[in-house]
C-alpha atoms as a PDB file:
ATOM      1  CA  UNK A   1       0.039   0.440  -0.058  1.00  0.00           C
ATOM      2  CA  UNK A   2       1.285   3.601  -0.535  1.00  0.00           C
ATOM      3  CA  UNK A   3       1.154   6.449   2.035  1.00  0.00           C
ATOM      4  CA  UNK A   4      -2.430   6.622   1.739  1.00  0.00           C
ATOM      5  CA  UNK A   5      -5.021   5.875   4.366  1.00  0.00           C
ATOM      6  CA  UNK A   6      -4.293   2.895   6.310  1.00  0.00           C
ATOM      7  CA  UNK A   7      -0.772   2.275   5.770  1.00  0.00           C
ATOM      8  CA  UNK A   8       0.662   2.992   9.061  1.00  0.00           C
ATOM      9  CA  UNK A   9      -1.511   0.635  10.661  1.00  0.00           C
ATOM     10  CA  UNK A  10      -0.580  -2.138   7.815  1.00  0.00           C
ATOM     11  CA  UNK A  11       3.028  -1.384   8.469  1.00  0.00           C
ATOM     12  CA  UNK A  12       2.521  -1.749  12.405  1.00  0.00           C
ATOM     13  CA  UNK A  13       0.406  -5.092  11.929  1.00  0.00           C
ATOM     14  CA  UNK A  14       3.622  -6.516   9.596  1.00  0.00           C
ATOM     15  CA  UNK A  15       5.866  -5.040  12.231  1.00  0.00           C
ATOM     16  CA  UNK A  16       4.172  -7.445  14.768  1.00  0.00           C
ATOM     17  CA  UNK A  17       4.929 -10.302  12.730  1.00  0.00           C
ATOM     18  CA  UNK A  18       8.598  -9.302  12.567  1.00  0.00           C
ATOM     19  CA  UNK A  19       8.595  -8.264   8.883  1.00  0.00           C
ATOM     20  CA  UNK A  20      11.028  -5.197   7.997  1.00  0.00           C
ATOM     21  CA  UNK A  21       9.180  -2.555   6.386  1.00  0.00           C
ATOM     22  CA  UNK A  22      11.454  -0.132   4.215  1.00  0.00           C
ATOM     23  CA  UNK A  23      10.126   3.141   2.182  1.00  0.00           C
ATOM     24  CA  UNK A  24      11.260   2.033  -1.628  1.00  0.00           C
ATOM     25  CA  UNK A  25      12.277   4.088  -4.623  1.00  0.00           C
ATOM     26  CA  UNK A  26      12.476   6.655  -2.129  1.00  0.00           C
ATOM     27  CA  UNK A  27      13.551  10.197  -3.419  1.00  0.00           C
ATOM     28  CA  UNK A  28      12.377  13.185  -1.506  1.00  0.00           C
ATOM     29  CA  UNK A  29      11.915  15.738  -3.618  1.00  0.00           C
ATOM     30  CA  UNK A  30       8.512  14.970  -5.286  1.00  0.00           C
ATOM     31  CA  UNK A  31       5.627  16.385  -2.581  1.00  0.00           C
ATOM     32  CA  UNK A  32       4.351  12.970  -0.794  1.00  0.00           C
ATOM     33  CA  UNK A  33       7.699  13.149   1.947  1.00  0.00           C
ATOM     34  CA  UNK A  34       6.630  10.750   4.299  1.00  0.00           C
ATOM     35  CA  UNK A  35       5.876  12.307   7.882  1.00  0.00           C
ATOM     36  CA  UNK A  36       8.581  10.206   8.794  1.00  0.00           C
ATOM     37  CA  UNK A  37       7.498   9.668  13.052  1.00  0.00           C
ATOM     38  CA  UNK A  38       4.635   8.118  11.599  1.00  0.00           C
ATOM     39  CA  UNK A  39       5.715   5.281  10.095  1.00  0.00           C
ATOM     40  CA  UNK A  40       7.342   2.157  11.769  1.00  0.00           C
ATOM     41  CA  UNK A  41      10.044   1.625   9.150  1.00  0.00           C
ATOM     42  CA  UNK A  42      13.555  -0.167   8.966  1.00  0.00           C
ATOM     43  CA  UNK A  43      15.397   1.442   6.106  1.00  0.00           C
ATOM     44  CA  UNK A  44      15.153   3.607   3.634  1.00  0.00           C
ATOM     45  CA  UNK A  45      16.141   2.557   0.024  1.00  0.00           C
ATOM     46  CA  UNK A  46      17.050   5.756  -2.029  1.00  0.00           C
ATOM     47  CA  UNK A  47      15.865   5.864  -5.599  1.00  0.00           C
ATOM     48  CA  UNK A  48      18.712   5.115  -8.453  1.00  0.00           C
ATOM     49  CA  UNK A  49      18.408   8.101 -10.276  1.00  0.00           C
ATOM     50  CA  UNK A  50      19.127  10.102  -7.100  1.00  0.00           C
ATOM     51  CA  UNK A  51      22.348   7.513  -6.420  1.00  0.00           C
ATOM     52  CA  UNK A  52      23.056   8.339 -10.334  1.00  0.00           C
ATOM     53  CA  UNK A  53      23.319  11.791 -10.007  1.00  0.00           C
ATOM     54  CA  UNK A  54      25.643  11.905  -6.788  1.00  0.00           C
ATOM     55  CA  UNK A  55      28.585  10.489  -9.241  1.00  0.00           C
ATOM     56  CA  UNK A  56      28.097  13.913 -11.480  1.00  0.00           C
ATOM     57  CA  UNK A  57      28.011  15.860  -8.167  1.00  0.00           C
ATOM     58  CA  UNK A  58      24.337  16.768  -8.040  1.00  0.00           C
ATOM     59  CA  UNK A  59      21.633  15.576  -5.190  1.00  0.00           C
ATOM     60  CA  UNK A  60      24.239  16.135  -3.207  1.00  0.00           C
ATOM     61  CA  UNK A  61      21.897  17.966  -0.933  1.00  0.00           C
ATOM     62  CA  UNK A  62      18.632  15.658  -1.233  1.00  0.00           C
ATOM     63  CA  UNK A  63      21.160  12.602  -0.689  1.00  0.00           C
ATOM     64  CA  UNK A  64      22.581  14.287   2.932  1.00  0.00           C
ATOM     65  CA  UNK A  65      18.884  14.864   4.067  1.00  0.00           C
ATOM     66  CA  UNK A  66      17.682  11.696   3.923  1.00  0.00           C
ATOM     67  CA  UNK A  67      20.683  10.369   4.987  1.00  0.00           C
ATOM     68  CA  UNK A  68      20.375  12.212   8.098  1.00  0.00           C
ATOM     69  CA  UNK A  69      16.715  11.735   8.786  1.00  0.00           C
ATOM     70  CA  UNK A  70      17.001   8.420   8.265  1.00  0.00           C
ATOM     71  CA  UNK A  71      19.927   7.943  10.778  1.00  0.00           C
ATOM     72  CA  UNK A  72      18.470  10.243  13.335  1.00  0.00           C
ATOM     73  CA  UNK A  73      15.765   7.052  13.366  1.00  0.00           C
ATOM     74  CA  UNK A  74      18.310   4.705  13.127  1.00  0.00           C
ATOM     75  CA  UNK A  75      17.442   3.430   9.794  1.00  0.00           C
ATOM     76  CA  UNK A  76      19.044   1.755   7.564  1.00  0.00           C
ATOM     77  CA  UNK A  77      19.983   3.551   4.022  1.00  0.00           C
ATOM     78  CA  UNK A  78      20.365   1.262   1.054  1.00  0.00           C
ATOM     79  CA  UNK A  79      21.604   3.130  -2.501  1.00  0.00           C
ATOM     80  CA  UNK A  80      19.300   1.341  -5.352  1.00  0.00           C
ATOM     81  CA  UNK A  81      21.446   0.769  -8.621  1.00  0.00           C
ATOM     82  CA  UNK A  82      24.777   0.460  -6.763  1.00  0.00           C
ATOM     83  CA  UNK A  83      25.849  -3.357  -7.843  1.00  0.00           C
END
């Protein structure tokens, strides 16, 4: 389920079953930036386009902000497309 109604409750139920929950394909700049305080999430997976821009010197501030917010909540950060 996306960030819509009922998503937090579903994530909480999954956590009770010991399922790890992630924000997938996350970029942060698209108006759907979640209220992290409400969500029981274990990790953030950064969108490949955000990660690829880092090599070209783009997206540095967005990546730093996302990583800092994730670290403050003791969440893992995964970079999509880094093999």
